[in-house]
Amino acid sequence: MVDNRTVEVTSILSYDEANGIVYFISNEEIPRQRHLYSLTVSNPEDKKCLTCNLWDDCGYYSAYFSKNASWYILNCRGPGAPIYSLNEAQTDNYVLLQDNEELRTLMDNTQLPVKRYQKFTVSGYDLWAEMFLPPNFDERKEYPVLFDVYAGPYSQKVNEQFRLYWTAYLTSSLDIIVASFDGRGSGYQGEKILHEIYRKLGTVEVEDQIEAGRQFQNLQYVDKNKMAIWGWSYGGFVTSHVIGRGSDVFKCGIAVAPVTDYLYYDSVYTERYMQHPQDNEKGYNDTIVMHHAENFKKAKYLLVHGTGDDNVHFQHTADLVDALTKAEVEFDLQFYTDQDHAIRSTRKHLYNKMTNFLKECFDM
């Protein structure tokens, strides 16, 4: 039986045997948050949220307990700058270890994206999206939108963790709205949503990104003719399938190190979600991006891969290049010699390449 509840205990951290108290992290308040709870085993009604009202601008916590559960290191991981403290479990006493005050001051004097959350009804579910809006956002204007996608099984893009990276530059400097959406197959929203993707990689999660894109087009501040999507690894797989569907929602796509056929990916990972190929022939066939090569003519597409990738082997990109070439699709290709899945040593070149591609896509 699949449970309809959306509250999840994401990790059980420690058990205080002397006092009969278990400590755990849960998203009970809202799926994108993580809070620390205590529960008395002899009285399950005696459950306390230890962090819900602890610090402002903190909604996503992790913790590490001592052996006897009398002390713990608490980490506020966002949405504000991270905070670390040493806490006594049986009291409210704590010692602040790091408050990142210098970073906070720097952020206060810097134009940074504004984060907004919104629910969309997709495929019968009310699902969360997050948007990073330009610092001087004006709802009367229309902005280009970049979907930042991963969408792998049990993943979560919409959360309150602190992060500043390439997409923050796109929003702050180029006035591009960067959005993420957690559709079917994503984690921390209950077993029912999670198991929608079982044996069906490359289907429902792709459909939900497209439908979310359509609903974004109806927002008054979105330029519906300037929408793009990008992702890395599984996100590149989803991006490629989205472009391959030929939906006309996304005008451009960037796929970095994408899986293009799950028959040729890590067997332990793949069979966990897809079972054995002999037991799910249709499911495996549906993962093949090359089947949709003809539809890539409807969008601009940048394909990136490191030739030394030991996770998603370069064969995935080579097979897709072959299919796109045979279909006479014009596309952009960037490979990095001997680079692995992370493409670490050529990151600057990679992000410049992707930025310039988006500028061209959005006529900037």
CSV table of C-alpha atoms in Angstrom, one decimal:
chain,number,residue,atom,x,y,z
A,1,MET,CA,0.0,0.0,0.0
A,2,VAL,CA,1.3,3.5,-0.9
A,3,ASP,CA,0.9,6.1,1.9
A,4,ASN,CA,-0.8,9.4,1.0
A,5,ARG,CA,0.9,11.3,3.8
A,6,THR,CA,3.5,13.9,2.8
A,7,VAL,CA,5.3,14.3,6.2
A,8,GLU,CA,8.5,12.4,6.3
A,9,VAL,CA,11.2,11.6,8.8
A,10,THR,CA,14.3,12.2,6.7
A,11,SER,CA,16.8,10.9,9.2
A,12,ILE,CA,16.9,9.4,12.7
A,13,LEU,CA,19.9,11.0,14.4
A,14,SER,CA,20.2,9.6,17.9
A,15,TYR,CA,18.6,7.8,20.9
A,16,ASP,CA,19.1,9.0,24.4
A,17,GLU,CA,18.8,5.7,26.2
A,18,ALA,CA,18.9,7.3,29.7
A,19,ASN,CA,15.9,9.5,29.1
A,20,GLY,CA,14.1,7.5,26.4
A,21,ILE,CA,14.2,10.2,23.8
A,22,VAL,CA,14.7,9.8,20.1
A,23,TYR,CA,16.0,12.7,18.0
A,24,PHE,CA,15.2,13.0,14.3
A,25,ILE,CA,14.9,15.4,11.3
A,26,SER,CA,11.5,15.8,9.7
A,27,ASN,CA,9.8,18.1,7.1
A,28,GLU,CA,6.6,18.2,9.1
A,29,GLU,CA,6.2,21.9,8.8
A,30,ILE,CA,6.5,22.0,5.0
A,31,PRO,CA,8.3,19.7,2.4
A,32,ARG,CA,11.1,22.2,1.6
A,33,GLN,CA,12.1,22.5,5.3
A,34,ARG,CA,14.0,20.3,7.7
A,35,HIS,CA,13.7,20.7,11.5
A,36,LEU,CA,15.1,18.9,14.5
A,37,TYR,CA,12.5,17.1,16.7
A,38,SER,CA,12.6,15.1,19.9
A,39,LEU,CA,10.1,12.4,20.9
A,40,THR,CA,9.7,10.6,24.2
A,41,VAL,CA,9.3,6.9,23.4
A,42,SER,CA,7.1,6.2,26.4
A,43,ASN,CA,4.8,9.1,25.4
A,44,PRO,CA,4.7,9.6,21.6
A,45,GLU,CA,2.4,12.7,22.1
A,46,ASP,CA,5.4,14.4,23.8
A,47,LYS,CA,7.0,15.5,20.5
A,48,LYS,CA,8.9,18.8,20.3
A,49,CYS,CA,10.3,20.8,17.5
A,50,LEU,CA,13.6,22.1,18.8
A,51,THR,CA,14.4,24.4,15.9
A,52,CYS,CA,11.1,25.7,14.5
A,53,ASN,CA,11.4,29.0,16.3
A,54,LEU,CA,15.1,29.1,17.0
A,55,TRP,CA,16.7,31.5,14.6
A,56,ASP,CA,15.3,33.9,12.0
A,57,ASP,CA,16.0,33.0,8.3
A,58,CYS,CA,16.6,29.4,9.2
A,59,GLY,CA,14.3,26.6,8.0
A,60,TYR,CA,16.7,23.8,7.0
A,61,TYR,CA,18.7,22.1,9.7
A,62,SER,CA,21.0,19.1,10.2
A,63,ALA,CA,22.5,17.9,13.4
A,64,TYR,CA,25.3,15.6,14.7
A,65,PHE,CA,24.9,14.1,18.2
A,66,SER,CA,27.5,12.9,20.8
A,67,LYS,CA,27.6,9.2,21.6
A,68,ASN,CA,25.3,9.5,24.6
A,69,ALA,CA,23.0,12.1,22.9
A,70,SER,CA,23.7,14.8,25.6
A,71,TRP,CA,25.3,17.3,23.1
A,72,TYR,CA,24.9,18.0,19.4
A,73,ILE,CA,26.3,20.2,16.7
A,74,LEU,CA,23.4,22.0,15.0
A,75,ASN,CA,23.8,23.4,11.5
A,76,CYS,CA,21.3,25.9,10.1
A,77,ARG,CA,21.8,25.3,6.4
A,78,GLY,CA,19.5,28.0,5.0
A,79,PRO,CA,17.9,29.9,3.6
A,80,GLY,CA,20.1,32.5,5.2
A,81,ALA,CA,23.9,32.2,5.6
A,82,PRO,CA,24.7,29.0,7.5
A,83,ILE,CA,25.0,29.0,11.3
A,84,TYR,CA,26.8,26.4,13.5
A,85,SER,CA,26.3,25.9,17.2
A,86,LEU,CA,27.0,23.4,20.0
A,87,ASN,CA,23.8,22.6,21.9
A,88,GLU,CA,23.0,20.9,25.1
A,89,ALA,CA,20.2,18.4,24.5
A,90,GLN,CA,18.4,18.7,27.8
A,91,THR,CA,18.4,22.5,28.0
A,92,ASP,CA,18.1,25.5,25.7
A,93,ASN,CA,21.8,26.3,26.2
A,94,TYR,CA,24.1,26.6,23.2
A,95,VAL,CA,27.4,28.0,22.2
A,96,LEU,CA,27.6,29.8,18.8
A,97,LEU,CA,30.4,28.3,16.8
A,98,GLN,CA,30.0,30.2,13.5
A,99,ASP,CA,27.4,32.8,12.6
A,100,ASN,CA,29.0,33.9,9.2
A,101,GLU,CA,28.5,37.5,10.2
A,102,GLU,CA,31.0,38.7,7.6
A,103,LEU,CA,29.1,36.9,4.9
A,104,ARG,CA,25.8,38.3,6.1
A,105,THR,CA,27.2,41.8,6.0
A,106,LEU,CA,28.5,41.2,2.5
A,107,MET,CA,25.2,39.8,1.3
A,108,ASP,CA,23.3,42.8,2.8
A,109,ASN,CA,25.4,45.1,0.6
A,110,THR,CA,25.0,43.0,-2.5
A,111,GLN,CA,22.1,42.8,-4.9
A,112,LEU,CA,21.1,39.2,-4.7
A,113,PRO,CA,18.1,37.2,-6.1
A,114,VAL,CA,14.8,37.2,-4.2
A,115,LYS,CA,13.4,33.8,-3.6
A,116,ARG,CA,9.7,33.0,-4.0
A,117,TYR,CA,7.8,29.7,-3.6
A,118,GLN,CA,4.6,28.9,-5.4
A,119,LYS,CA,2.4,25.8,-5.8
A,120,PHE,CA,1.2,24.5,-9.1
A,121,THR,CA,-1.4,21.8,-9.7
A,122,VAL,CA,0.2,19.3,-12.1
A,123,SER,CA,-1.0,15.8,-12.9
A,124,GLY,CA,-3.5,15.9,-10.0
A,125,TYR,CA,-1.0,17.0,-7.4
A,126,ASP,CA,-0.3,20.3,-5.7
A,127,LEU,CA,3.5,20.6,-6.2
A,128,TRP,CA,6.0,23.2,-5.2
A,129,ALA,CA,8.2,25.4,-7.4
A,130,GLU,CA,10.8,28.0,-6.4
A,131,MET,CA,11.8,31.1,-8.3
A,132,PHE,CA,14.9,33.2,-8.0
A,133,LEU,CA,13.7,36.7,-9.0
A,134,PRO,CA,15.9,39.7,-10.0
A,135,PRO,CA,16.8,42.1,-7.2
A,136,ASN,CA,14.7,44.9,-8.7
A,137,PHE,CA,11.9,42.6,-9.8
A,138,ASP,CA,8.9,44.3,-11.2
A,139,GLU,CA,5.7,42.3,-11.9
A,140,ARG,CA,4.7,44.7,-14.7
A,141,LYS,CA,7.7,43.6,-16.7
A,142,GLU,CA,8.3,40.3,-18.6
A,143,TYR,CA,11.4,38.3,-17.8
A,144,PRO,CA,13.1,35.3,-19.5
A,145,VAL,CA,12.9,32.1,-17.5
A,146,LEU,CA,15.5,29.3,-17.1
A,147,PHE,CA,14.3,26.0,-15.5
A,148,ASP,CA,17.0,24.5,-13.4
A,149,VAL,CA,16.1,20.8,-13.4
A,150,TYR,CA,17.3,17.6,-11.8
A,151,ALA,CA,14.1,15.6,-11.2
A,152,GLY,CA,15.8,12.3,-10.4
A,153,PRO,CA,14.0,9.7,-8.2
A,154,TYR,CA,13.7,11.0,-4.6
A,155,SER,CA,15.5,14.2,-5.4
A,156,GLN,CA,14.4,17.7,-4.3
A,157,LYS,CA,15.3,21.0,-5.9
A,158,VAL,CA,12.8,23.1,-4.1
A,159,ASN,CA,14.3,23.5,-0.6
A,160,GLU,CA,15.5,26.1,1.8
A,161,GLN,CA,19.2,25.4,1.7
A,162,PHE,CA,21.5,28.3,1.3
A,163,ARG,CA,23.2,28.4,-2.1
A,164,LEU,CA,24.8,31.0,-4.4
A,165,TYR,CA,26.2,29.8,-7.7
A,166,TRP,CA,26.0,30.4,-11.4
A,167,THR,CA,22.2,30.8,-11.5
A,168,ALA,CA,22.5,33.6,-8.9
A,169,TYR,CA,24.6,35.5,-11.4
A,170,LEU,CA,22.1,35.0,-14.2
A,171,THR,CA,19.3,36.4,-12.0
A,172,SER,CA,21.2,39.3,-10.5
A,173,SER,CA,23.2,40.4,-13.5
A,174,LEU,CA,21.1,39.3,-16.5
A,175,ASP,CA,17.6,39.6,-15.0
A,176,ILE,CA,16.7,36.0,-15.8
A,177,ILE,CA,14.2,34.3,-13.5
A,178,VAL,CA,15.7,30.9,-12.5
A,179,ALA,CA,13.0,28.4,-11.5
A,180,SER,CA,12.9,24.8,-10.2
A,181,PHE,CA,10.0,22.5,-9.9
A,182,ASP,CA,9.6,19.2,-8.0
A,183,GLY,CA,7.2,17.0,-10.0
A,184,ARG,CA,6.2,13.3,-9.8
A,185,GLY,CA,9.0,11.1,-8.7
A,186,SER,CA,10.6,13.7,-6.5
A,187,GLY,CA,11.3,13.1,-2.8
A,188,TYR,CA,10.1,14.3,0.6
A,189,GLN,CA,6.4,14.8,-0.5
A,190,GLY,CA,5.2,11.3,0.4
A,191,GLU,CA,5.4,7.8,-1.0
A,192,LYS,CA,2.6,8.2,-3.6
A,193,ILE,CA,4.4,11.1,-5.5
A,194,LEU,CA,7.7,9.3,-5.2
A,195,HIS,CA,6.5,6.0,-6.6
A,196,GLU,CA,4.8,7.6,-9.7
A,197,ILE,CA,8.2,7.2,-11.4
A,198,TYR,CA,8.8,3.6,-10.6
A,199,ARG,CA,9.8,1.6,-13.8
A,200,LYS,CA,9.1,4.7,-15.8
A,201,LEU,CA,12.2,6.9,-15.9
A,202,GLY,CA,12.1,9.5,-18.6
A,203,THR,CA,8.3,9.8,-18.7
A,204,VAL,CA,6.2,11.4,-15.9
A,205,GLU,CA,9.0,13.6,-14.5
A,206,VAL,CA,9.5,14.9,-18.1
A,207,GLU,CA,5.8,15.5,-18.6
A,208,ASP,CA,5.6,17.4,-15.3
A,209,GLN,CA,8.5,19.8,-16.2
A,210,ILE,CA,6.7,20.6,-19.5
A,211,GLU,CA,3.4,21.2,-17.8
A,212,ALA,CA,5.0,23.3,-15.1
A,213,GLY,CA,6.6,25.3,-18.0
A,214,ARG,CA,3.2,25.8,-19.6
A,215,GLN,CA,1.8,27.2,-16.3
A,216,PHE,CA,4.8,29.5,-15.9
A,217,GLN,CA,4.0,30.9,-19.3
A,218,ASN,CA,0.7,32.1,-17.9
A,219,LEU,CA,2.4,34.2,-15.2
A,220,GLN,CA,2.1,37.9,-16.1
A,221,TYR,CA,5.8,38.6,-15.5
A,222,VAL,CA,7.1,35.7,-17.7
A,223,ASP,CA,8.1,36.2,-21.3
A,224,LYS,CA,6.5,33.0,-22.7
A,225,ASN,CA,8.7,33.2,-25.8
A,226,LYS,CA,11.9,33.2,-23.8
A,227,MET,CA,12.0,30.0,-21.7
A,228,ALA,CA,14.9,27.6,-21.5
A,229,ILE,CA,15.8,24.5,-19.4
A,230,TRP,CA,19.1,23.1,-18.3
A,231,GLY,CA,20.4,20.2,-16.2
A,232,TRP,CA,23.4,18.1,-15.3
A,233,SER,CA,23.5,14.3,-15.2
A,234,TYR,CA,19.9,13.2,-14.5
A,235,GLY,CA,19.0,16.8,-15.1
A,236,GLY,CA,20.6,16.6,-18.5
A,237,PHE,CA,18.6,13.4,-19.2
A,238,VAL,CA,15.4,15.2,-18.4
A,239,THR,CA,16.4,18.3,-20.3
A,240,SER,CA,17.1,16.3,-23.4
A,241,HIS,CA,13.8,14.5,-23.1
A,242,VAL,CA,12.0,17.8,-22.6
A,243,ILE,CA,13.5,19.2,-25.8
A,244,GLY,CA,12.9,15.8,-27.6
A,245,ARG,CA,9.2,16.0,-26.8
A,246,GLY,CA,9.0,19.0,-29.2
A,247,SER,CA,6.5,20.8,-26.9
A,248,ASP,CA,7.5,24.3,-28.0
A,249,VAL,CA,7.4,25.4,-24.3
A,250,PHE,CA,11.2,25.7,-24.0
A,251,LYS,CA,13.0,27.3,-26.8
A,252,CYS,CA,16.4,26.2,-25.7
A,253,GLY,CA,18.0,23.5,-23.6
A,254,ILE,CA,21.4,22.8,-22.1
A,255,ALA,CA,22.3,19.2,-21.2
A,256,VAL,CA,25.6,18.5,-19.3
A,257,ALA,CA,26.7,14.9,-19.1
A,258,PRO,CA,23.3,13.5,-19.8
A,259,VAL,CA,22.2,9.8,-19.6
A,260,THR,CA,20.7,9.1,-23.0
A,261,ASP,CA,19.8,5.4,-22.6
A,262,TYR,CA,19.5,3.7,-19.2
A,263,LEU,CA,20.5,0.4,-20.6
A,264,TYR,CA,24.0,1.7,-20.6
A,265,TYR,CA,24.0,3.3,-17.1
A,266,ASP,CA,25.1,1.9,-13.7
A,267,SER,CA,23.1,-1.3,-13.2
A,268,VAL,CA,22.6,-0.9,-9.4
A,269,TYR,CA,21.1,2.6,-9.7
A,270,THR,CA,19.1,1.7,-12.8
A,271,GLU,CA,17.6,-1.6,-11.6
A,272,ARG,CA,16.6,0.0,-8.3
A,273,TYR,CA,14.1,2.1,-10.2
A,274,MET,CA,13.6,0.2,-13.4
A,275,GLN,CA,14.0,-3.5,-12.4
A,276,HIS,CA,15.9,-5.8,-14.9
A,277,PRO,CA,15.7,-4.9,-18.6
A,278,GLN,CA,14.1,-8.3,-19.3
A,279,ASP,CA,11.3,-7.4,-16.9
A,280,ASN,CA,10.7,-3.9,-18.2
A,281,GLU,CA,11.5,-3.7,-21.9
A,282,LYS,CA,9.1,-0.9,-22.6
A,283,GLY,CA,10.4,1.1,-19.6
A,284,TYR,CA,14.0,1.0,-20.8
A,285,ASN,CA,13.0,1.8,-24.4
A,286,ASP,CA,11.2,4.9,-23.1
A,287,THR,CA,14.5,6.2,-21.6
A,288,ILE,CA,16.2,6.4,-25.0
A,289,VAL,CA,16.6,10.1,-26.0
A,290,MET,CA,17.7,9.2,-29.5
A,291,HIS,CA,14.1,8.1,-30.4
A,292,HIS,CA,13.2,11.8,-30.4
A,293,ALA,CA,16.1,13.2,-32.4
A,294,GLU,CA,13.8,14.7,-35.1
A,295,ASN,CA,12.1,16.9,-32.6
A,296,PHE,CA,15.3,18.6,-31.6
A,297,LYS,CA,14.9,20.8,-34.7
A,298,LYS,CA,12.3,22.8,-32.9
A,299,ALA,CA,14.7,24.2,-30.2
A,300,LYS,CA,18.3,25.3,-29.7
A,301,TYR,CA,20.3,22.7,-27.9
A,302,LEU,CA,23.7,22.7,-26.2
A,303,LEU,CA,25.2,19.3,-25.4
A,304,VAL,CA,28.2,19.2,-23.0
A,305,HIS,CA,30.3,16.2,-21.8
A,306,GLY,CA,33.7,15.3,-20.5
A,307,THR,CA,35.4,12.5,-22.4
A,308,GLY,CA,36.7,10.9,-19.2
A,309,ASP,CA,33.4,10.7,-17.4
A,310,ASP,CA,33.4,7.5,-15.4
A,311,ASN,CA,29.8,8.0,-14.2
A,312,VAL,CA,27.8,8.8,-17.3
A,313,HIS,CA,30.1,7.4,-19.9
A,314,PHE,CA,30.8,9.5,-23.0
A,315,GLN,CA,29.1,6.9,-25.1
A,316,HIS,CA,25.7,8.5,-24.1
A,317,THR,CA,26.6,11.8,-25.7
A,318,ALA,CA,28.3,10.0,-28.7
A,319,ASP,CA,25.1,8.1,-29.4
A,320,LEU,CA,23.0,11.2,-29.2
A,321,VAL,CA,25.4,13.1,-31.5
A,322,ASP,CA,25.1,10.4,-34.0
A,323,ALA,CA,21.3,10.4,-33.9
A,324,LEU,CA,21.1,14.2,-34.1
A,325,THR,CA,23.5,14.3,-37.0
A,326,LYS,CA,21.6,11.6,-38.9
A,327,ALA,CA,18.4,13.6,-38.4
A,328,GLU,CA,20.2,16.7,-39.7
A,329,VAL,CA,19.7,18.7,-36.5
A,330,GLU,CA,21.7,21.8,-36.0
A,331,PHE,CA,23.0,21.9,-32.4
A,332,ASP,CA,25.9,23.1,-30.2
A,333,LEU,CA,28.4,20.6,-28.9
A,334,GLN,CA,31.1,21.1,-26.3
A,335,PHE,CA,33.3,18.3,-25.0
A,336,TYR,CA,36.1,18.5,-22.5
A,337,THR,CA,39.1,16.2,-23.0
A,338,ASP,CA,39.7,13.8,-20.2
A,339,GLN,CA,37.3,15.6,-17.8
A,340,ASP,CA,35.2,13.5,-15.5
A,341,HIS,CA,31.6,13.9,-14.5
A,342,ALA,CA,32.2,17.0,-12.5
A,343,ILE,CA,34.2,18.9,-15.2
A,344,ARG,CA,36.0,20.6,-12.4
A,345,SER,CA,39.2,22.1,-14.0
A,346,THR,CA,37.3,23.7,-16.9
A,347,ARG,CA,34.3,25.1,-15.0
A,348,LYS,CA,35.0,28.7,-15.9
A,349,HIS,CA,35.0,27.9,-19.6
A,350,LEU,CA,31.8,25.7,-19.2
A,351,TYR,CA,29.8,28.5,-17.4
A,352,ASN,CA,31.0,31.1,-19.9
A,353,LYS,CA,29.8,28.8,-22.7
A,354,MET,CA,26.4,28.2,-21.1
A,355,THR,CA,26.0,31.9,-20.3
A,356,ASN,CA,26.7,33.0,-23.9
A,357,PHE,CA,24.3,30.3,-25.1
A,358,LEU,CA,21.5,31.7,-23.0
A,359,LYS,CA,22.2,35.2,-24.0
A,360,GLU,CA,21.8,34.2,-27.6
A,361,CYS,CA,18.7,32.2,-26.8
A,362,PHE,CA,17.1,35.2,-25.1
A,363,ASP,CA,18.4,37.8,-27.6
A,364,MET,CA,20.4,39.6,-25.0
